[in-house]
Amino acid sequence: MNLLLIGSGGREHALAWKLSQSTQVERIFVAAGNGGTATTPKCENVAIGDGDLAGLLAFAQQQSIDLTVVGPEVPLVAGIVDLFQAAGLRIFGPVQAAAQLEGSKAFSKAFMQRHTIPTGWARVFSDFEEAADFAWGLDDLPVLKANGLAAGKGVVLPESRDEAVAVLRQMLVERSFGAASATVLVEERLRGAEVSVLAFSDGKNIAVMPPAQDHKRLLTGDRGPNTGGMGAFAPSPLATPNFLAEVERTVLRPAIDGMAAEGAPYVGVLYAGLMLTAKGLRVLEFNCRFGDPETQVVLPLLESDLVDLMLACIDGRLGETPPVWRKGVAATVVMASGGYPGHYAKGKEIHGIPGAEAAGCTVFHAGTALADGRLLTSGGRVLAVTGVGDSLLAAAERAYTGLADIHFDGAVWRTDIARPN
Ligand code: AMP
Ligand code: GLY
C-alpha cells in the first residue's frame, strides 16, 4: 500500500515510524514532514501544507494513495475527510460534522450537555459588554476559551477579574484569534489532576488507548509559561481499571453514540482531555485526532499493526480487531529551543541522536529539518526522546539517559518528566 500522512510535527514522526513497520506498507509520503520523517524507512517528504486541501487531494489521486492519515486538526475541521471520501479515497479521521467536537468549543459544550457528558458549565458570548459583565459578576475566576481553533493558544486562565476582562476584550473586540475568537466561552474553573484518554472508534465500537499525562508548563516543577507540551507518559497511574470503565461509560460511549444519533458517526481517534475534580471527572475538551506529545508515548506501546487498525475503523470492523498493547510504560522528554514558547533561534545543528538510539531510546523529531545532510533545528519543540521500561521510573531513566547524548545550542528540557524532582 502507498500512504499519505499529513502533518509535520512530533506526532506525525511517531505515526510515520509506526506505520512504516507495517508489512503492508510500501511507501509513505509525508506532507510536509520534518527531518525525522525524511529519514524514516519507506518515507519521503512532499512539500504540501496541511491547509492545502485541493493540493493534497490532487497528490493522493496522482499517486494512487491507498490510505491517507491525518495528523493535525486543521485539515479535519476544514473537511478533508469529506473531500477525500467524495472522491472515493480512503482516509482515516472524522468527517467535518464530527470534527466540530474540536473545531467549535460552543458546539462541543452544547453536545456534552445534550448527551449528559460530565463537563463544567459555560456561557457563550459574542458581545464583549455582556461577556465582561457576566465574568465580573462570578464568585470564582472563570476560564476563557476562543470558540474556534487557535493553535493551542485559545484557552486562558486569568488570575484576576481585570485580566479576565482584558482577555475578553482582546478576543472579542481586537479579535486576537481572528474569526476563532468572534465567539468565546466563559467556563467554570475546575481544579484537579489532568489525564488524556484517547480511543479509536469506527463510529460504533471503541478501543481505548493507554491513558496519558502530559506536562504543559515549560519549567521543571510545573513553573513557567504553558507550552504545547514538554513531555508525557503512559499509561497514567491515575487511570485505574475502574476509572477507565467510568470514562468509557460516561464520556466515550455517549460521545460516540451521540454523534451516530446526530447523523455524523465518529470515525478516527477521539481524544478526551479530562480533569479529576473533587466532584468527579469532568471533560475539559475533546480533540478529533491523536495528541502531541501523547502519540510519542502511546504508539511505542502498540503491538498491533496500525494500518490494520485504521482500516478496521474505516470499514466498521474495530470490534473484530481490537488493538493489542504491550506491558510496560513509555515516557517522552521534549527538547526545545531556548526561548520557546516565545521567540527562539533556528538552524542549530543537532548531534548525538545515534547515541540516544543506541541507549534504547526512540527519538521523534518535531521541529527539525535536513539541509545538505545536516540535521538542524527548525521549530520550538525540536525532539521528543522516548524511553520504554517496566515502570514509570525505568522509562524516564531510559529517556534521560538517551537525552544526555543529544546536543544542540540552547537546548532546554524539563528534568522531572514522569519522575519526582
Ligand atoms: P484545552 O485547550 O481545552 O485543552 O485547554 C488547555 C488547558 O487549559 C487544559 O489542559 C487545562 O489545563 C486548562 N483548562 C481547560 N479548561 C479548563 C477548566 N474548565 N478549568 C480549569 N482548567 C482548564
Ligand atoms: N497534548 C495536547 C494536545 O495534543 O492537544
Tab-separated table of C-alpha atoms and ligand atoms in Angstrom:
chain	number	residue	atom	x	y	z
A	1	MET	CA	0.000	0.000	0.000
A	2	ASN	CA	1.007	3.593	-0.547
A	3	LEU	CA	0.134	6.007	2.240
A	4	LEU	CA	-0.168	9.764	2.521
A	5	LEU	CA	0.462	11.126	6.022
A	6	ILE	CA	-0.463	14.751	6.656
A	7	GLY	CA	1.415	16.883	9.188
A	8	SER	CA	4.934	17.856	10.198
A	9	GLY	CA	5.381	17.558	13.972
A	10	GLY	CA	6.478	15.005	16.545
A	11	ARG	CA	3.094	13.290	16.420
A	12	GLU	CA	3.481	12.760	12.690
A	13	HIS	CA	7.024	11.378	13.018
A	14	ALA	CA	5.664	8.894	15.583
A	15	LEU	CA	2.832	7.966	13.189
A	16	ALA	CA	5.306	7.575	10.295
A	17	TRP	CA	7.586	5.410	12.469
A	18	LYS	CA	4.727	3.100	13.460
A	19	LEU	CA	3.022	2.974	10.030
A	20	SER	CA	6.354	2.173	8.347
A	21	GLN	CA	6.613	-1.006	10.460
A	22	SER	CA	3.525	-2.457	8.765
A	23	THR	CA	4.461	-5.165	6.241
A	24	GLN	CA	1.535	-3.945	4.093
A	25	VAL	CA	3.160	-0.564	3.536
A	26	GLU	CA	5.428	0.112	0.583
A	27	ARG	CA	5.759	3.894	0.627
A	28	ILE	CA	4.637	6.742	2.865
A	29	PHE	CA	4.514	10.274	1.519
A	30	VAL	CA	4.578	12.814	4.335
A	31	ALA	CA	3.118	16.279	3.704
A	32	ALA	CA	5.089	18.246	4.669
A	33	GLY	CA	7.087	16.144	7.188
A	34	ASN	CA	10.307	17.064	9.008
A	35	GLY	CA	13.918	15.929	9.380
A	36	GLY	CA	12.740	12.739	11.110
A	37	THR	CA	10.205	11.659	8.517
A	38	ALA	CA	12.796	12.440	5.800
A	39	THR	CA	14.933	9.559	7.092
A	40	THR	CA	12.280	7.095	8.333
A	41	PRO	CA	12.278	3.870	6.251
A	42	LYS	CA	9.771	3.905	3.348
A	43	CYS	CA	9.076	7.644	3.951
A	44	GLU	CA	9.521	10.607	1.646
A	45	ASN	CA	8.582	14.214	2.376
A	46	VAL	CA	6.470	16.181	-0.092
A	47	ALA	CA	6.141	19.964	0.116
A	48	ILE	CA	2.354	20.352	0.506
A	49	GLY	CA	0.967	22.221	3.525
A	50	ASP	CA	-1.755	20.772	5.748
A	51	GLY	CA	-4.136	23.602	4.764
A	52	ASP	CA	-3.855	22.939	1.016
A	53	LEU	CA	-6.776	20.509	0.754
A	54	ALA	CA	-7.003	20.692	-3.044
A	55	GLY	CA	-3.251	20.092	-3.378
A	56	LEU	CA	-3.399	17.107	-1.018
A	57	LEU	CA	-6.332	15.585	-2.916
A	58	ALA	CA	-4.632	16.064	-6.289
A	59	PHE	CA	-1.465	14.424	-4.942
A	60	ALA	CA	-3.390	11.462	-3.483
A	61	GLN	CA	-5.124	10.911	-6.827
A	62	GLN	CA	-1.915	11.204	-8.885
A	63	GLN	CA	-0.034	8.772	-6.647
A	64	SER	CA	-2.962	6.314	-6.276
A	65	ILE	CA	-2.759	6.600	-2.493
A	66	ASP	CA	-4.475	3.668	-0.733
A	67	LEU	CA	-4.849	5.285	2.676
A	68	THR	CA	-4.455	8.860	3.924
A	69	VAL	CA	-3.750	9.510	7.608
A	70	VAL	CA	-4.403	12.983	9.006
A	71	GLY	CA	-2.278	14.139	11.968
A	72	PRO	CA	-3.414	17.703	12.821
A	73	GLU	CA	-6.864	19.128	13.495
A	74	VAL	CA	-6.811	21.947	10.936
A	75	PRO	CA	-7.488	19.829	7.810
A	76	LEU	CA	-10.024	17.675	9.703
A	77	VAL	CA	-12.015	20.695	10.830
A	78	ALA	CA	-11.766	22.077	7.275
A	79	GLY	CA	-13.442	18.911	5.955
A	80	ILE	CA	-10.604	16.942	4.344
A	81	VAL	CA	-12.258	13.601	5.164
A	82	ASP	CA	-15.496	14.590	3.408
A	83	LEU	CA	-13.469	15.797	0.388
A	84	PHE	CA	-11.424	12.581	0.072
A	85	GLN	CA	-14.459	10.348	0.651
A	86	ALA	CA	-16.406	12.169	-2.061
A	87	ALA	CA	-13.505	11.380	-4.409
A	88	GLY	CA	-13.672	7.701	-3.432
A	89	LEU	CA	-10.433	7.722	-1.416
A	90	ARG	CA	-9.818	6.005	1.930
A	91	ILE	CA	-8.861	8.387	4.708
A	92	PHE	CA	-8.558	7.954	8.481
A	93	GLY	CA	-10.232	10.648	10.593
A	94	PRO	CA	-13.641	12.116	11.427
A	95	VAL	CA	-15.831	13.919	8.893
A	96	GLN	CA	-16.226	17.679	9.319
A	97	ALA	CA	-19.520	17.436	11.231
A	98	ALA	CA	-17.880	15.105	13.789
A	99	ALA	CA	-14.636	17.124	13.939
A	100	GLN	CA	-16.688	20.042	15.303
A	101	LEU	CA	-16.131	18.420	18.682
A	102	GLU	CA	-12.722	20.111	18.484
A	103	GLY	CA	-13.428	22.784	15.867
A	104	SER	CA	-16.080	24.604	17.886
A	105	LYS	CA	-15.927	24.698	21.667
A	106	ALA	CA	-19.505	26.040	21.739
A	107	PHE	CA	-20.702	23.065	19.677
A	108	SER	CA	-18.711	20.704	21.869
A	109	LYS	CA	-20.124	22.142	25.111
A	110	ALA	CA	-23.716	22.000	23.822
A	111	PHE	CA	-23.128	18.441	22.558
A	112	MET	CA	-21.898	17.375	26.002
A	113	GLN	CA	-24.926	18.983	27.619
A	114	ARG	CA	-27.307	17.265	25.146
A	115	HIS	CA	-25.762	13.888	25.906
A	116	THR	CA	-25.204	14.456	29.657
A	117	ILE	CA	-21.443	14.056	29.422
A	118	PRO	CA	-19.889	15.494	32.611
A	119	THR	CA	-18.265	18.884	31.988
A	120	GLY	CA	-18.037	22.320	33.605
A	121	TRP	CA	-20.788	24.868	32.953
A	122	ALA	CA	-20.154	27.529	30.338
A	123	ARG	CA	-21.850	30.531	28.775
A	124	VAL	CA	-21.246	31.506	25.166
A	125	PHE	CA	-20.817	35.182	24.185
A	126	SER	CA	-20.162	37.189	21.063
A	127	ASP	CA	-20.771	40.581	22.694
A	128	PHE	CA	-17.906	41.973	24.764
A	129	GLU	CA	-20.012	44.018	27.255
A	130	GLU	CA	-22.233	41.055	28.069
A	131	ALA	CA	-19.286	38.706	28.461
A	132	ALA	CA	-17.402	41.170	30.681
A	133	ASP	CA	-20.459	41.804	32.904
A	134	PHE	CA	-21.006	38.095	33.328
A	135	ALA	CA	-17.339	37.309	34.085
A	136	TRP	CA	-17.107	40.259	36.532
A	137	GLY	CA	-20.105	39.000	38.494
A	138	LEU	CA	-18.788	35.474	39.094
A	139	ASP	CA	-17.623	34.317	42.534
A	140	ASP	CA	-14.697	32.366	41.112
A	141	LEU	CA	-12.386	33.306	38.250
A	142	PRO	CA	-13.528	31.601	35.030
A	143	VAL	CA	-11.617	30.039	32.154
A	144	LEU	CA	-11.878	31.895	28.833
A	145	LYS	CA	-11.892	29.953	25.590
A	146	ALA	CA	-11.911	31.109	21.994
A	147	ASN	CA	-14.601	29.124	20.193
A	148	GLY	CA	-12.538	28.117	17.156
A	149	LEU	CA	-9.103	26.630	16.509
A	150	ALA	CA	-6.269	28.750	17.886
A	151	ALA	CA	-3.193	26.508	17.605
A	152	GLY	CA	-3.451	25.501	21.259
A	153	LYS	CA	-3.362	29.122	22.480
A	154	GLY	CA	-7.094	29.830	22.720
A	155	VAL	CA	-7.573	28.881	26.393
A	156	VAL	CA	-6.707	31.469	29.043
A	157	LEU	CA	-6.833	31.058	32.830
A	158	PRO	CA	-6.915	34.679	34.069
A	159	GLU	CA	-5.507	35.447	37.516
A	160	SER	CA	-7.738	38.451	38.255
A	161	ARG	CA	-11.065	39.939	37.164
A	162	ASP	CA	-9.229	42.760	35.444
A	163	GLU	CA	-7.219	40.260	33.452
A	164	ALA	CA	-10.400	38.342	32.566
A	165	VAL	CA	-11.972	41.495	31.151
A	166	ALA	CA	-8.770	42.404	29.282
A	167	VAL	CA	-8.588	38.943	27.709
A	168	LEU	CA	-12.263	39.105	26.699
A	169	ARG	CA	-11.569	42.469	25.066
A	170	GLN	CA	-8.590	41.040	23.156
A	171	MET	CA	-10.600	38.057	21.967
A	172	LEU	CA	-13.972	39.667	21.172
A	173	VAL	CA	-13.055	43.234	20.228
A	174	GLU	CA	-9.482	43.024	18.976
A	175	ARG	CA	-10.092	39.536	17.525
A	176	SER	CA	-6.763	38.223	18.751
A	177	PHE	CA	-7.536	34.853	17.148
A	178	GLY	CA	-9.403	36.256	14.160
A	179	ALA	CA	-12.760	34.608	13.460
A	180	ALA	CA	-11.865	31.897	16.007
A	181	SER	CA	-12.446	34.407	18.820
A	182	ALA	CA	-15.591	36.079	17.426
A	183	THR	CA	-17.350	33.827	19.939
A	184	VAL	CA	-15.949	32.923	23.371
A	185	LEU	CA	-16.857	30.600	26.191
A	186	VAL	CA	-16.743	31.796	29.778
A	187	GLU	CA	-16.337	28.476	31.546
A	188	GLU	CA	-16.310	27.125	35.077
A	189	ARG	CA	-12.800	26.960	36.513
A	190	LEU	CA	-12.146	23.342	37.507
A	191	ARG	CA	-9.334	22.043	39.659
A	192	GLY	CA	-7.678	18.642	39.789
A	193	ALA	CA	-5.256	16.289	38.057
A	194	GLU	CA	-5.470	16.002	34.284
A	195	VAL	CA	-5.351	12.884	32.163
A	196	SER	CA	-5.901	12.335	28.449
A	197	VAL	CA	-7.862	9.311	27.305
A	198	LEU	CA	-7.667	8.620	23.587
A	199	ALA	CA	-9.676	5.983	21.788
A	200	PHE	CA	-10.024	4.534	18.312
A	201	SER	CA	-13.566	4.429	17.020
A	202	ASP	CA	-15.227	3.004	13.903
A	203	GLY	CA	-18.390	5.003	14.537
A	204	LYS	CA	-19.858	2.326	16.806
A	205	ASN	CA	-17.095	0.414	18.598
A	206	ILE	CA	-14.487	1.968	20.883
A	207	ALA	CA	-10.928	0.806	21.687
A	208	VAL	CA	-9.280	2.834	24.437
A	209	MET	CA	-5.531	3.550	24.311
A	210	PRO	CA	-3.269	3.626	27.392
A	211	PRO	CA	-4.214	6.908	29.136
A	212	ALA	CA	-1.523	9.573	29.018
A	213	GLN	CA	-0.495	12.574	31.075
A	214	ASP	CA	1.425	15.464	29.634
A	215	HIS	CA	3.459	18.237	31.228
A	216	LYS	CA	2.340	21.583	29.803
A	217	ARG	CA	4.499	24.063	31.724
A	218	LEU	CA	7.913	24.967	30.341
A	219	LEU	CA	9.953	24.572	33.522
A	220	THR	CA	10.757	21.811	35.972
A	221	GLY	CA	8.357	21.816	38.927
A	222	ASP	CA	5.408	22.962	36.782
A	223	ARG	CA	6.578	26.557	36.630
A	224	GLY	CA	6.822	28.988	33.725
A	225	PRO	CA	4.534	29.536	30.751
A	226	ASN	CA	2.260	26.965	29.141
A	227	THR	CA	3.626	25.189	26.083
A	228	GLY	CA	2.395	22.661	23.565
A	229	GLY	CA	3.730	20.006	25.968
A	230	MET	CA	7.226	19.377	27.379
A	231	GLY	CA	6.835	15.644	27.946
A	232	ALA	CA	4.347	12.880	28.563
A	233	PHE	CA	3.966	9.375	29.886
A	234	ALA	CA	1.543	6.468	29.521
A	235	PRO	CA	-0.180	4.631	30.992
A	236	SER	CA	-1.013	7.118	33.737
A	237	PRO	CA	-1.170	5.611	37.246
A	238	LEU	CA	-4.321	7.726	37.768
A	239	ALA	CA	-6.154	5.628	35.224
A	240	THR	CA	-7.225	2.597	37.245
A	241	PRO	CA	-9.444	-0.005	35.555
A	242	ASN	CA	-12.441	1.454	37.442
A	243	PHE	CA	-11.645	4.944	36.266
A	244	LEU	CA	-11.288	3.791	32.668
A	245	ALA	CA	-14.595	1.956	32.838
A	246	GLU	CA	-16.203	5.167	34.089
A	247	VAL	CA	-14.629	7.208	31.279
A	248	GLU	CA	-15.899	4.754	28.718
A	249	ARG	CA	-19.409	4.657	30.228
A	250	THR	CA	-19.890	8.359	30.949
A	251	VAL	CA	-17.762	10.058	28.267
A	252	LEU	CA	-16.655	7.963	25.286
A	253	ARG	CA	-19.751	5.802	24.817
A	254	PRO	CA	-22.228	8.716	24.977
A	255	ALA	CA	-19.991	10.774	22.659
A	256	ILE	CA	-19.739	8.048	20.005
A	257	ASP	CA	-23.432	7.119	20.318
A	258	GLY	CA	-24.413	10.804	20.344
A	259	MET	CA	-22.515	11.536	17.125
A	260	ALA	CA	-24.070	8.500	15.428
A	261	ALA	CA	-27.548	9.588	16.587
A	262	GLU	CA	-26.899	13.075	15.202
A	263	GLY	CA	-26.058	11.639	11.793
A	264	ALA	CA	-22.257	12.045	11.858
A	265	PRO	CA	-20.747	8.743	13.075
A	266	TYR	CA	-17.350	9.452	14.617
A	267	VAL	CA	-14.572	7.502	12.852
A	268	GLY	CA	-10.971	8.111	13.861
A	269	VAL	CA	-9.268	8.977	17.129
A	270	LEU	CA	-11.320	10.716	19.795
A	271	TYR	CA	-9.231	12.455	22.451
A	272	ALA	CA	-10.903	13.325	25.757
A	273	GLY	CA	-8.997	15.791	27.964
A	274	LEU	CA	-10.226	15.045	31.482
A	275	MET	CA	-9.879	16.597	34.911
A	276	LEU	CA	-10.358	14.605	38.118
A	277	THR	CA	-12.140	17.143	40.319
A	278	ALA	CA	-13.392	16.772	43.884
A	279	LYS	CA	-16.883	16.405	42.396
A	280	GLY	CA	-15.870	13.688	39.940
A	281	LEU	CA	-14.456	13.532	36.455
A	282	ARG	CA	-15.121	16.345	34.002
A	283	VAL	CA	-14.344	16.733	30.303
A	284	LEU	CA	-12.188	19.818	29.605
A	285	GLU	CA	-12.137	19.320	25.870
A	286	PHE	CA	-12.473	16.890	23.016
A	287	ASN	CA	-9.888	16.720	20.260
A	288	CYS	CA	-10.532	14.980	16.961
A	289	ARG	CA	-7.059	13.475	16.476
A	290	PHE	CA	-4.019	11.980	18.193
A	291	GLY	CA	-2.319	14.172	20.828
A	292	ASP	CA	1.142	15.672	20.638
A	293	PRO	CA	3.261	14.572	22.589
A	294	GLU	CA	0.882	11.806	23.768
A	295	THR	CA	1.349	9.916	20.477
A	296	GLN	CA	5.091	9.697	21.176
A	297	VAL	CA	4.324	7.553	24.256
A	298	VAL	CA	1.169	5.721	23.138
A	299	LEU	CA	2.363	4.307	19.799
A	300	PRO	CA	5.545	2.724	21.242
A	301	LEU	CA	3.177	0.645	23.430
A	302	LEU	CA	1.071	-0.554	20.474
A	303	GLU	CA	1.873	-4.076	19.304
A	304	SER	CA	-0.798	-4.278	16.597
A	305	ASP	CA	-0.336	-3.145	13.018
A	306	LEU	CA	-1.560	0.471	12.945
A	307	VAL	CA	-2.623	0.222	9.287
A	308	ASP	CA	-4.882	-2.750	10.163
A	309	LEU	CA	-6.408	-0.751	12.999
A	310	MET	CA	-7.076	2.300	10.858
A	311	LEU	CA	-8.640	0.208	8.090
A	312	ALA	CA	-10.793	-1.578	10.696
A	313	CYS	CA	-12.041	1.825	11.882
A	314	ILE	CA	-12.819	2.971	8.337
A	315	ASP	CA	-14.602	-0.310	7.493
A	316	GLY	CA	-16.563	-0.530	10.776
A	317	ARG	CA	-14.697	-3.673	11.914
A	318	LEU	CA	-12.950	-2.399	15.047
A	319	GLY	CA	-14.996	-4.804	17.191
A	320	GLU	CA	-13.309	-7.769	15.447
A	321	THR	CA	-9.779	-6.326	15.572
A	322	PRO	CA	-9.130	-4.818	18.992
A	323	PRO	CA	-5.632	-3.364	19.406
A	324	VAL	CA	-3.031	-5.271	21.411
A	325	TRP	CA	-0.899	-3.225	23.805
A	326	ARG	CA	2.432	-4.269	25.267
A	327	LYS	CA	3.006	-4.265	29.002
A	328	GLY	CA	5.230	-1.502	30.277
A	329	VAL	CA	5.363	2.253	30.455
A	330	ALA	CA	6.603	4.866	27.994
A	331	ALA	CA	7.917	8.337	28.844
A	332	THR	CA	8.964	11.079	26.455
A	333	VAL	CA	11.039	14.174	27.207
A	334	VAL	CA	10.815	17.128	24.835
A	335	MET	CA	13.994	19.033	23.943
A	336	ALA	CA	13.028	22.571	22.950
A	337	SER	CA	14.823	25.604	21.517
A	338	GLY	CA	15.937	28.201	24.089
A	339	GLY	CA	13.300	30.967	24.223
A	340	TYR	CA	10.335	28.684	23.355
A	341	PRO	CA	7.330	29.274	23.670
A	342	GLY	CA	8.394	32.844	22.885
A	343	HIS	CA	10.963	33.822	20.264
A	344	TYR	CA	13.734	31.296	19.575
A	345	ALA	CA	16.597	30.792	17.120
A	346	LYS	CA	16.506	28.178	14.340
A	347	GLY	CA	19.175	26.428	12.314
A	348	LYS	CA	21.217	24.984	15.204
A	349	GLU	CA	22.938	21.713	14.295
A	350	ILE	CA	21.782	18.646	16.240
A	351	HIS	CA	24.296	15.975	17.265
A	352	GLY	CA	24.143	12.678	19.103
A	353	ILE	CA	20.840	11.076	18.116
A	354	PRO	CA	22.536	7.746	17.204
A	355	GLY	CA	23.915	7.584	20.753
A	356	ALA	CA	20.443	8.030	22.227
A	357	GLU	CA	19.129	5.291	19.941
A	358	ALA	CA	21.982	3.014	20.989
A	359	ALA	CA	20.832	3.613	24.587
A	360	GLY	CA	17.466	2.099	23.604
A	361	CYS	CA	15.503	5.316	23.052
A	362	THR	CA	13.314	6.234	20.123
A	363	VAL	CA	13.925	9.842	19.119
A	364	PHE	CA	10.954	11.538	17.457
A	365	HIS	CA	11.597	14.745	15.549
A	366	ALA	CA	9.223	17.704	15.857
A	367	GLY	CA	10.985	20.904	14.727
A	368	THR	CA	13.907	19.631	12.643
A	369	ALA	CA	14.945	19.928	9.016
A	370	LEU	CA	17.619	18.241	6.919
A	371	ALA	CA	19.812	20.638	4.971
A	372	ASP	CA	22.717	19.279	2.898
A	373	GLY	CA	22.873	16.188	5.062
A	374	ARG	CA	22.988	18.189	8.305
A	375	LEU	CA	20.181	17.973	10.840
A	376	LEU	CA	19.124	21.437	12.033
A	377	THR	CA	16.575	22.795	14.498
A	378	SER	CA	13.599	24.419	12.772
A	379	GLY	CA	10.972	24.835	15.486
A	380	GLY	CA	10.225	25.459	19.166
A	381	ARG	CA	9.805	21.873	20.178
A	382	VAL	CA	12.697	20.093	18.461
A	383	LEU	CA	12.794	16.453	19.604
A	384	ALA	CA	10.853	14.077	21.831
A	385	VAL	CA	13.096	11.398	23.341
A	386	THR	CA	11.037	8.335	24.276
A	387	GLY	CA	12.048	5.508	26.591
A	388	VAL	CA	10.057	2.377	27.399
A	389	GLY	CA	10.538	0.403	30.632
A	390	ASP	CA	8.828	-1.797	33.190
A	391	SER	CA	7.902	1.182	35.375
A	392	LEU	CA	7.484	4.930	35.098
A	393	LEU	CA	10.893	5.464	36.680
A	394	ALA	CA	12.604	2.954	34.384
A	395	ALA	CA	11.011	4.559	31.307
A	396	ALA	CA	12.058	8.049	32.453
A	397	GLU	CA	15.609	6.893	33.249
A	398	ARG	CA	15.961	5.450	29.763
A	399	ALA	CA	14.655	8.630	28.147
A	400	TYR	CA	17.006	10.839	30.197
A	401	THR	CA	19.997	8.542	29.547
A	402	GLY	CA	19.390	8.890	25.822
A	403	LEU	CA	18.750	12.608	26.044
A	404	ALA	CA	22.174	13.135	27.659
A	405	ASP	CA	23.776	12.124	24.335
A	406	ILE	CA	21.938	14.738	22.277
A	407	HIS	CA	23.233	18.275	21.856
A	408	PHE	CA	22.272	21.499	20.125
A	409	ASP	CA	22.902	25.137	21.063
A	410	GLY	CA	20.345	26.488	23.509
A	411	ALA	CA	18.536	23.180	24.136
A	412	VAL	CA	16.116	23.228	27.107
A	413	TRP	CA	14.172	20.415	28.716
A	414	ARG	CA	12.472	19.588	31.999
A	415	THR	CA	14.242	17.258	34.419
A	416	ASP	CA	11.062	15.983	36.108
A	417	ILE	CA	9.087	14.312	33.309
A	418	ALA	CA	7.470	11.136	34.666
A	419	ARG	CA	9.582	11.370	37.809
A	420	PRO	CA	9.556	13.350	41.040
A	421	ASN	CA	12.226	16.011	41.307
B	1	AMP	P1	-7.699	22.928	26.149
B	1	AMP	O1	-7.065	23.677	25.014
B	1	AMP	O2	-9.176	22.984	26.204
B	1	AMP	O3	-7.051	21.588	26.330
B	1	AMP	O4	-7.221	23.632	27.478
B	1	AMP	C1	-5.853	23.726	27.731
B	1	AMP	C2	-5.627	23.563	29.200
B	1	AMP	O5	-6.358	24.545	29.903
B	1	AMP	C3	-6.108	22.242	29.775
B	1	AMP	O6	-5.197	21.211	29.591
B	1	AMP	C4	-6.285	22.623	31.221
B	1	AMP	O7	-5.035	22.612	31.887
B	1	AMP	C5	-6.787	24.034	31.141
B	1	AMP	N1	-8.254	24.087	31.207
B	1	AMP	C6	-9.151	23.975	30.198
B	1	AMP	N2	-10.407	24.066	30.636
B	1	AMP	C7	-10.332	24.262	31.973
B	1	AMP	C8	-11.296	24.437	33.008
B	1	AMP	N3	-12.612	24.463	32.758
B	1	AMP	N4	-10.831	24.596	34.271
B	1	AMP	C9	-9.516	24.604	34.547
B	1	AMP	N5	-8.566	24.436	33.610
B	1	AMP	C10	-8.952	24.261	32.341
B	2	GLY	N1	-1.140	17.439	24.099
B	2	GLY	C1	-2.300	18.189	23.848
B	2	GLY	C2	-2.875	18.065	22.502
B	2	GLY	O1	-2.409	17.347	21.650
B	2	GLY	O2	-3.882	18.719	22.236
